[in-house]
Amino acid sequence: MKRNLSALKKALQFGISGAVGGFAGNLITEPFMQGLTGSESVFDSVLSTARWFGLVGGGIATAIMFGYYYYIKGKPQITQALKNGGLFGLIAGAISGAIAEGIYSGIGDGDNELLRVICWGIAGSLLGLGLAQRIPNLGALRGLGGGGVGGVLGGCLFILFAYNLSGTAGRLAGCAAIGFWIGIMLVVAETLFNKAWLVISYDTGANRTLTLGSEPITFGSDENLSIICIPNVSPLAMRFQLEAGQIVCENLDSGAVSYLRSGDQKKIGNCTITVGNSDLPAPTPANIPPTFISDQPAVNSFTSSQLSLKLGSRVIPLSAGTQLFNSDIPSLTAAASNGLVAIVTSRSRNELSLGLTNLCDRAWWATDIQGDIKMVEPETTLTLALGTQIEFGEIDGEIV
């Protein structure tokens, strides 16, 4: 529910921003519109349309970037919006306008409104593709598709306004409609077709939704380093990313790495971050390698070749089947609801070598007696050896 409400707010913010940008861009071009309407050759028409929609596209892109920055930062970022939206929007708008007008003038008979709508869709697609290079994890296909659908919907309204309003009023309303629907449909495409996302809930009750992908979503107190600015934390405190189908969270203060599932939460500063996904694995008990369970309690399963885990002043004997819960290692959170964070495994009753399987939601770091460091990811097994030191987040252990 939070995600849907946040996405609706985001879509409206992008749509209104795009409408203002389209209106303003066309308003700037109005003094020069006589040159456009008076063009006779195809070349002149293409050139005039490129100039016109370049300014309109620049206005739409700048305004949508303004809406994006306001959405994630909570305050105006005019300079950033102009820097990341103005020039590329001008170029993308000019190119898309020229292509669309070239198709329309070359194929159309001057009265083919369906072709005109298709051309608006082409213009919107290229503008959306350009915006996808500026908005993290929007993605080229979502930008292309969302911009295209927005261009078609806006183009239909542009034609409707052109027939029912005067020349200037019709163009102003039509360009505003194009900007509105491009902004709306970019968010719709992003929401419908993303694989993973973050819902950021602030203590004030505000919520924001960001798409996860290959580009990291960063949190911290430094606006130049972090996408989401959180007061009273490290300049760059936490990073989320989608890697090889896994949602990865890195705590940059401690170096701890967590692999998250839908519904997992992280708290940082004044906000709570909830992970969501559409087609990644749902929360299930971790896959445990074949294990032989001892019939004796862990504390009584001591043998001559016994290995133990030392946690501060506490020593836990380890044998095949020994289970460790979050009550044993409070710094860890179990991936499953049973509280199990690790289990000792062995492939055979006769093998002396044991392994410790990670069943929690974060990676461990293990350092052997040679000083080699290994990351033990969730659902993987560390071969146990004397002298190995293991960092369980804030708690350190040693195999003795």
Coordinates of C-alpha atoms in Angstrom, one line a residue:
M1 CA 0.0 0.0 0.0
K2 CA 2.8 2.4 0.9
R3 CA 4.5 1.7 -2.4
N4 CA 1.3 2.3 -4.4
L5 CA 0.6 5.6 -2.6
S6 CA 4.2 6.7 -3.0
A7 CA 4.2 5.8 -6.7
L8 CA 1.0 7.7 -7.3
K9 CA 2.4 10.8 -5.6
K10 CA 5.6 10.4 -7.7
A11 CA 3.6 10.0 -10.9
L12 CA 1.6 13.1 -10.2
Q13 CA 4.7 15.1 -9.3
F14 CA 6.4 14.0 -12.5
G15 CA 3.3 14.7 -14.5
I16 CA 2.7 18.2 -13.2
S17 CA 6.4 19.0 -13.5
G18 CA 6.3 17.8 -17.2
A19 CA 3.2 19.9 -17.9
V20 CA 4.8 23.0 -16.5
G21 CA 7.9 22.3 -18.6
G22 CA 6.0 21.7 -21.8
F23 CA 3.9 24.9 -21.3
A24 CA 7.0 27.0 -20.5
G25 CA 9.0 25.6 -23.4
N26 CA 6.3 26.3 -25.9
L27 CA 5.7 29.8 -24.4
I28 CA 9.4 30.7 -25.2
T29 CA 8.9 29.5 -28.8
E30 CA 5.7 31.3 -29.5
P31 CA 7.3 34.5 -30.9
F32 CA 9.0 32.4 -33.5
M33 CA 6.0 30.2 -34.4
Q34 CA 5.2 32.2 -37.6
G35 CA 8.4 30.8 -39.1
L36 CA 7.1 27.3 -38.4
T37 CA 3.6 27.8 -39.8
G38 CA 5.0 29.5 -42.9
S39 CA 7.5 26.9 -43.8
E40 CA 7.1 25.6 -47.4
S41 CA 9.8 23.0 -48.0
V42 CA 10.2 19.8 -46.1
F43 CA 13.7 20.9 -45.0
D44 CA 12.4 24.2 -43.6
S45 CA 9.5 22.4 -41.8
V46 CA 11.9 19.8 -40.3
L47 CA 14.3 22.5 -39.2
S48 CA 11.6 24.7 -37.6
T49 CA 10.0 21.7 -35.8
A50 CA 13.4 20.7 -34.5
R51 CA 14.0 24.2 -33.1
W52 CA 10.5 24.3 -31.6
F53 CA 10.4 20.9 -30.0
G54 CA 14.0 21.2 -28.9
L55 CA 12.9 24.1 -26.6
V56 CA 9.8 22.2 -25.6
G57 CA 11.8 19.0 -24.9
G58 CA 14.3 21.0 -23.0
G59 CA 11.6 22.5 -20.9
I60 CA 9.9 19.1 -20.3
A61 CA 13.2 17.3 -19.4
T62 CA 14.3 20.1 -17.0
A63 CA 11.0 20.2 -15.3
I64 CA 10.8 16.4 -14.9
M65 CA 14.3 16.4 -13.5
F66 CA 13.2 19.2 -11.1
G67 CA 10.3 17.0 -10.0
Y68 CA 12.6 14.0 -9.6
Y69 CA 15.1 16.0 -7.4
Y70 CA 12.3 17.5 -5.4
Y71 CA 10.8 14.0 -4.9
I72 CA 14.0 12.4 -3.5
K73 CA 15.5 15.5 -1.8
G74 CA 12.4 17.2 -0.5
K75 CA 13.6 20.6 -1.7
P76 CA 14.1 22.4 -5.0
Q77 CA 17.3 21.7 -6.9
I78 CA 17.0 24.1 -9.8
T79 CA 20.7 24.1 -10.8
Q80 CA 20.9 20.3 -10.8
A81 CA 17.7 20.1 -12.9
L82 CA 19.1 22.5 -15.5
K83 CA 22.4 20.8 -15.5
N84 CA 21.0 17.3 -16.0
G85 CA 17.9 18.1 -17.9
G86 CA 18.3 21.3 -20.0
L87 CA 21.0 20.5 -22.6
F88 CA 20.2 16.9 -23.1
G89 CA 16.4 17.7 -23.3
L90 CA 17.1 20.4 -25.9
I91 CA 19.2 18.0 -28.0
A92 CA 16.8 15.0 -27.5
G93 CA 13.8 17.2 -28.3
A94 CA 15.4 18.7 -31.4
I95 CA 16.4 15.3 -32.8
S96 CA 13.0 13.7 -32.0
G97 CA 11.1 16.6 -33.4
A98 CA 13.1 16.6 -36.6
I99 CA 12.6 12.8 -37.0
A100 CA 8.9 13.0 -36.3
E101 CA 8.4 16.0 -38.6
G102 CA 10.5 14.3 -41.3
I103 CA 8.3 11.2 -41.2
Y104 CA 5.1 13.3 -41.1
S105 CA 6.1 15.6 -43.9
G106 CA 7.6 12.8 -46.0
I107 CA 4.7 10.3 -45.6
G108 CA 1.7 12.3 -44.5
D109 CA -0.7 14.2 -46.7
G110 CA -1.2 17.1 -44.3
D111 CA -4.4 15.7 -42.8
N112 CA -3.3 12.4 -41.3
E113 CA -4.0 12.7 -37.6
L114 CA -3.1 9.1 -36.8
L115 CA 0.3 9.6 -38.3
R116 CA 0.7 12.8 -36.3
V117 CA -0.1 10.9 -33.1
I118 CA 2.5 8.3 -34.0
C119 CA 5.0 11.0 -34.6
W120 CA 4.3 12.4 -31.1
G121 CA 4.9 8.9 -29.8
I122 CA 8.3 8.8 -31.5
A123 CA 9.2 12.2 -30.1
G124 CA 8.1 11.1 -26.6
S125 CA 10.1 7.8 -26.9
L126 CA 13.3 9.6 -27.6
L127 CA 12.8 12.1 -24.9
G128 CA 12.0 9.3 -22.4
L129 CA 15.1 7.4 -23.6
G130 CA 17.2 10.5 -22.8
L131 CA 15.6 10.9 -19.3
A132 CA 16.4 7.3 -18.6
Q133 CA 20.1 8.2 -18.8
R134 CA 19.6 10.8 -16.0
I135 CA 17.1 9.0 -13.6
P136 CA 18.9 6.1 -11.8
N137 CA 17.6 2.7 -12.7
L138 CA 14.7 4.0 -14.8
G139 CA 16.2 1.9 -17.6
A140 CA 16.3 2.4 -21.4
L141 CA 13.3 0.2 -22.2
R142 CA 11.1 1.7 -19.5
G143 CA 12.1 5.2 -20.5
L144 CA 11.5 4.4 -24.2
G145 CA 8.1 2.8 -23.6
G146 CA 6.9 5.2 -21.0
G147 CA 7.9 8.2 -23.1
G148 CA 6.3 6.7 -26.2
V149 CA 3.0 6.0 -24.5
G150 CA 3.1 9.4 -22.9
G151 CA 3.8 11.0 -26.3
V152 CA 0.9 9.2 -27.9
L153 CA -1.6 10.2 -25.1
G154 CA -0.3 13.8 -25.0
G155 CA -0.4 13.9 -28.8
C156 CA -4.1 13.0 -28.9
L157 CA -4.8 15.8 -26.5
F158 CA -2.6 18.2 -28.5
I159 CA -4.7 17.5 -31.6
L160 CA -7.9 17.9 -29.6
F161 CA -6.7 21.3 -28.2
A162 CA -5.5 22.4 -31.6
Y163 CA -9.0 21.9 -33.1
N164 CA -10.9 23.5 -30.2
L165 CA -8.6 26.4 -29.1
S166 CA -6.9 29.2 -30.9
G167 CA -3.4 28.6 -32.3
T168 CA -1.3 29.8 -29.3
A169 CA -3.7 28.5 -26.6
G170 CA -3.9 25.1 -28.4
R171 CA -0.2 24.8 -28.6
L172 CA 0.4 25.8 -25.0
A173 CA -2.3 23.4 -23.8
G174 CA -1.1 20.6 -26.1
C175 CA 2.6 20.9 -25.1
A176 CA 1.5 20.9 -21.4
A177 CA -0.5 17.7 -22.0
I178 CA 2.5 16.0 -23.7
G179 CA 4.8 16.9 -20.8
F180 CA 2.2 15.8 -18.3
W181 CA 1.6 12.3 -19.9
I182 CA 5.3 11.7 -20.5
G183 CA 6.0 12.4 -16.8
I184 CA 3.1 10.2 -15.7
M185 CA 3.9 7.3 -18.0
L186 CA 7.6 7.2 -17.1
V187 CA 6.6 6.5 -13.5
V188 CA 3.9 4.0 -14.5
A189 CA 6.4 2.1 -16.7
E190 CA 9.0 2.2 -13.9
T191 CA 6.5 0.9 -11.3
L192 CA 4.9 -1.8 -13.4
F193 CA 8.1 -3.3 -14.9
N194 CA 10.8 -2.9 -12.2
K195 CA 12.1 -6.0 -10.4
A196 CA 13.0 -4.5 -7.0
W197 CA 12.5 -1.3 -5.2
L198 CA 12.9 0.5 -1.9
V199 CA 10.1 2.2 0.1
I200 CA 11.7 4.9 2.3
S201 CA 9.5 5.8 5.2
Y202 CA 10.4 8.8 7.3
D203 CA 9.6 9.4 10.9
T204 CA 7.5 12.3 9.8
G205 CA 5.1 9.9 7.9
A206 CA 6.4 10.8 4.4
N207 CA 7.1 7.9 2.0
R208 CA 9.2 7.7 -1.2
T209 CA 9.8 4.8 -3.6
L210 CA 13.0 4.3 -5.6
T211 CA 13.7 1.6 -8.2
L212 CA 16.6 -0.7 -7.5
G213 CA 19.0 -1.7 -10.3
S214 CA 22.6 -1.8 -11.3
E215 CA 23.1 1.8 -10.3
P216 CA 23.6 2.0 -6.5
I217 CA 21.0 3.9 -4.3
T218 CA 23.1 5.6 -1.7
F219 CA 22.1 7.1 1.7
G220 CA 24.2 9.5 3.8
S221 CA 24.4 13.1 5.1
D222 CA 26.5 14.4 2.1
E223 CA 24.3 15.6 -0.7
N224 CA 27.2 15.3 -3.2
L225 CA 27.8 11.6 -2.3
S226 CA 24.3 10.4 -1.5
I227 CA 21.1 10.1 -3.6
I228 CA 19.0 10.2 -0.4
C229 CA 20.2 12.7 2.2
I230 CA 19.8 11.6 5.8
P231 CA 20.9 14.0 8.6
N232 CA 23.1 13.0 11.5
V233 CA 24.6 10.0 9.8
S234 CA 27.9 9.4 8.0
P235 CA 28.5 11.3 4.7
L236 CA 28.0 8.0 2.8
A237 CA 26.5 5.5 5.2
M238 CA 24.6 2.8 3.3
R239 CA 24.3 1.5 -0.3
F240 CA 21.6 -0.7 -2.0
Q241 CA 22.0 -2.3 -5.4
L242 CA 20.6 -5.2 -7.5
E243 CA 23.5 -7.6 -8.4
A244 CA 23.0 -10.8 -10.3
G245 CA 19.4 -11.1 -9.1
Q246 CA 20.3 -10.4 -5.5
I247 CA 19.3 -7.3 -3.5
V248 CA 22.6 -6.2 -1.8
C249 CA 22.9 -3.8 1.1
E250 CA 26.3 -2.6 2.2
N251 CA 26.8 -0.8 5.5
L252 CA 29.7 1.5 4.6
D253 CA 30.4 2.3 8.2
S254 CA 31.0 -1.3 9.3
G255 CA 31.7 -2.9 5.9
A256 CA 28.9 -5.5 6.5
V257 CA 27.1 -6.8 3.5
S258 CA 23.5 -8.1 3.6
Y259 CA 21.5 -10.0 1.0
L260 CA 17.9 -8.9 1.4
R261 CA 14.5 -10.4 0.6
S262 CA 11.1 -8.7 0.1
G263 CA 9.9 -7.2 3.3
D264 CA 13.3 -6.9 4.9
Q265 CA 13.9 -3.5 6.6
K266 CA 16.9 -1.4 7.4
K267 CA 16.9 1.6 9.8
I268 CA 19.1 4.6 9.2
G269 CA 18.8 8.0 10.8
N270 CA 15.2 9.2 10.6
C271 CA 13.9 6.7 8.1
T272 CA 13.1 3.0 7.7
I273 CA 14.0 1.4 4.3
T274 CA 11.7 -1.5 3.3
V275 CA 12.8 -3.8 0.4
G276 CA 10.3 -5.0 -2.2
N277 CA 10.6 -7.2 -5.2
S278 CA 8.3 -8.7 -7.9
D279 CA 10.0 -11.9 -9.1
L280 CA 13.0 -12.4 -6.8
P281 CA 12.8 -15.4 -4.4
A282 CA 10.3 -14.9 -1.6
P283 CA 11.3 -15.4 2.0
T284 CA 11.9 -19.1 2.6
P285 CA 14.0 -21.1 4.9
A286 CA 17.6 -21.2 3.6
N287 CA 18.7 -24.2 1.5
I288 CA 20.8 -26.2 3.9
P289 CA 23.3 -28.7 2.5
P290 CA 22.9 -32.4 3.5
T291 CA 23.6 -32.5 7.2
F292 CA 23.8 -35.3 9.8
I293 CA 22.2 -34.2 13.0
S294 CA 23.6 -35.3 16.3
D295 CA 21.2 -37.0 18.7
Q296 CA 22.9 -35.2 21.6
P297 CA 22.5 -31.6 22.6
A298 CA 25.2 -29.3 21.4
V299 CA 26.7 -28.8 24.9
N300 CA 27.1 -32.6 25.3
S301 CA 28.4 -33.5 21.9
F302 CA 32.0 -33.1 22.7
T303 CA 34.6 -35.4 21.0
S304 CA 38.3 -35.7 20.9
S305 CA 38.4 -33.8 17.6
Q306 CA 36.0 -31.2 18.9
L307 CA 36.0 -27.7 17.4
S308 CA 34.3 -24.9 19.3
L309 CA 33.2 -21.4 18.6
K310 CA 34.5 -18.8 21.0
L311 CA 32.3 -15.7 21.4
G312 CA 33.8 -13.5 24.0
S313 CA 33.9 -15.4 27.2
R314 CA 31.5 -18.1 25.9
V315 CA 32.6 -21.3 24.1
I316 CA 30.1 -23.3 22.1
P317 CA 31.2 -26.9 21.2
L318 CA 30.6 -27.6 17.5
S319 CA 29.6 -30.9 15.9
A320 CA 27.4 -31.9 12.9
G321 CA 24.0 -30.6 13.5
T322 CA 24.8 -27.9 16.1
Q323 CA 22.4 -25.0 15.6
L324 CA 23.1 -21.4 16.4
F325 CA 20.2 -19.0 16.9
N326 CA 20.1 -15.2 17.1
S327 CA 20.0 -15.6 20.8
D328 CA 23.5 -17.0 20.5
I329 CA 24.7 -14.3 18.2
P330 CA 22.5 -11.3 18.7
S331 CA 24.1 -9.2 15.9
L332 CA 22.7 -11.6 13.3
T333 CA 19.1 -11.8 12.0
A334 CA 17.8 -15.1 10.7
A335 CA 16.5 -15.3 7.1
A336 CA 13.7 -17.6 8.3
S337 CA 11.2 -17.1 11.1
N338 CA 12.7 -19.9 13.3
G339 CA 15.5 -17.6 14.4
L340 CA 18.2 -20.0 13.1
V341 CA 21.3 -18.0 12.0
A342 CA 23.8 -20.9 11.4
I343 CA 24.1 -24.6 11.4
V344 CA 27.2 -26.9 11.5
T345 CA 27.2 -29.4 8.6
S346 CA 29.1 -32.4 7.5
R347 CA 28.8 -34.5 4.3
S348 CA 29.6 -37.8 6.0
R349 CA 29.5 -39.2 9.5
N350 CA 33.1 -40.3 9.1
E351 CA 34.5 -36.9 8.0
L352 CA 36.2 -34.8 10.6
S353 CA 35.9 -31.6 8.6
L354 CA 32.9 -29.5 9.4
G355 CA 31.3 -26.5 7.8
L356 CA 29.3 -23.6 9.2
T357 CA 26.4 -22.6 7.0
N358 CA 25.2 -19.0 7.0
L359 CA 21.4 -18.9 7.5
C360 CA 21.1 -15.2 8.3
D361 CA 20.4 -12.2 6.1
R362 CA 23.9 -10.8 5.9
A363 CA 27.4 -11.9 4.9
W364 CA 30.1 -12.8 7.4
W365 CA 33.8 -12.2 7.0
A366 CA 36.3 -15.0 7.9
T367 CA 40.0 -14.7 8.3
D368 CA 42.1 -17.9 8.4
I369 CA 45.4 -18.4 10.2
Q370 CA 47.3 -17.4 7.1
G371 CA 45.5 -14.1 7.1
D372 CA 43.4 -14.8 4.0
I373 CA 40.0 -13.1 4.1
K374 CA 36.8 -14.7 2.7
M375 CA 33.2 -13.4 2.6
V376 CA 30.7 -16.0 3.7
E377 CA 27.4 -15.1 1.9
P378 CA 24.0 -16.2 3.0
E379 CA 23.3 -19.9 2.2
T380 CA 27.0 -20.7 1.7
T381 CA 29.2 -22.8 4.0
L382 CA 32.5 -21.9 5.6
T383 CA 34.9 -24.9 6.2
L384 CA 35.9 -24.8 9.8
A385 CA 39.5 -24.8 10.8
L386 CA 41.4 -24.0 14.0
G387 CA 42.3 -20.3 14.4
T388 CA 39.7 -19.0 11.9
Q389 CA 38.3 -15.7 13.0
I390 CA 34.7 -14.8 12.0
E391 CA 33.1 -11.4 12.0
F392 CA 29.4 -11.8 12.7
G393 CA 28.6 -8.1 12.2
E394 CA 29.4 -6.4 15.5
I395 CA 30.3 -9.7 17.3
D396 CA 33.7 -11.4 16.6
G397 CA 34.1 -15.2 16.9
E398 CA 37.0 -17.6 16.7
I399 CA 37.2 -21.3 16.0
V400 CA 39.2 -23.0 18.8

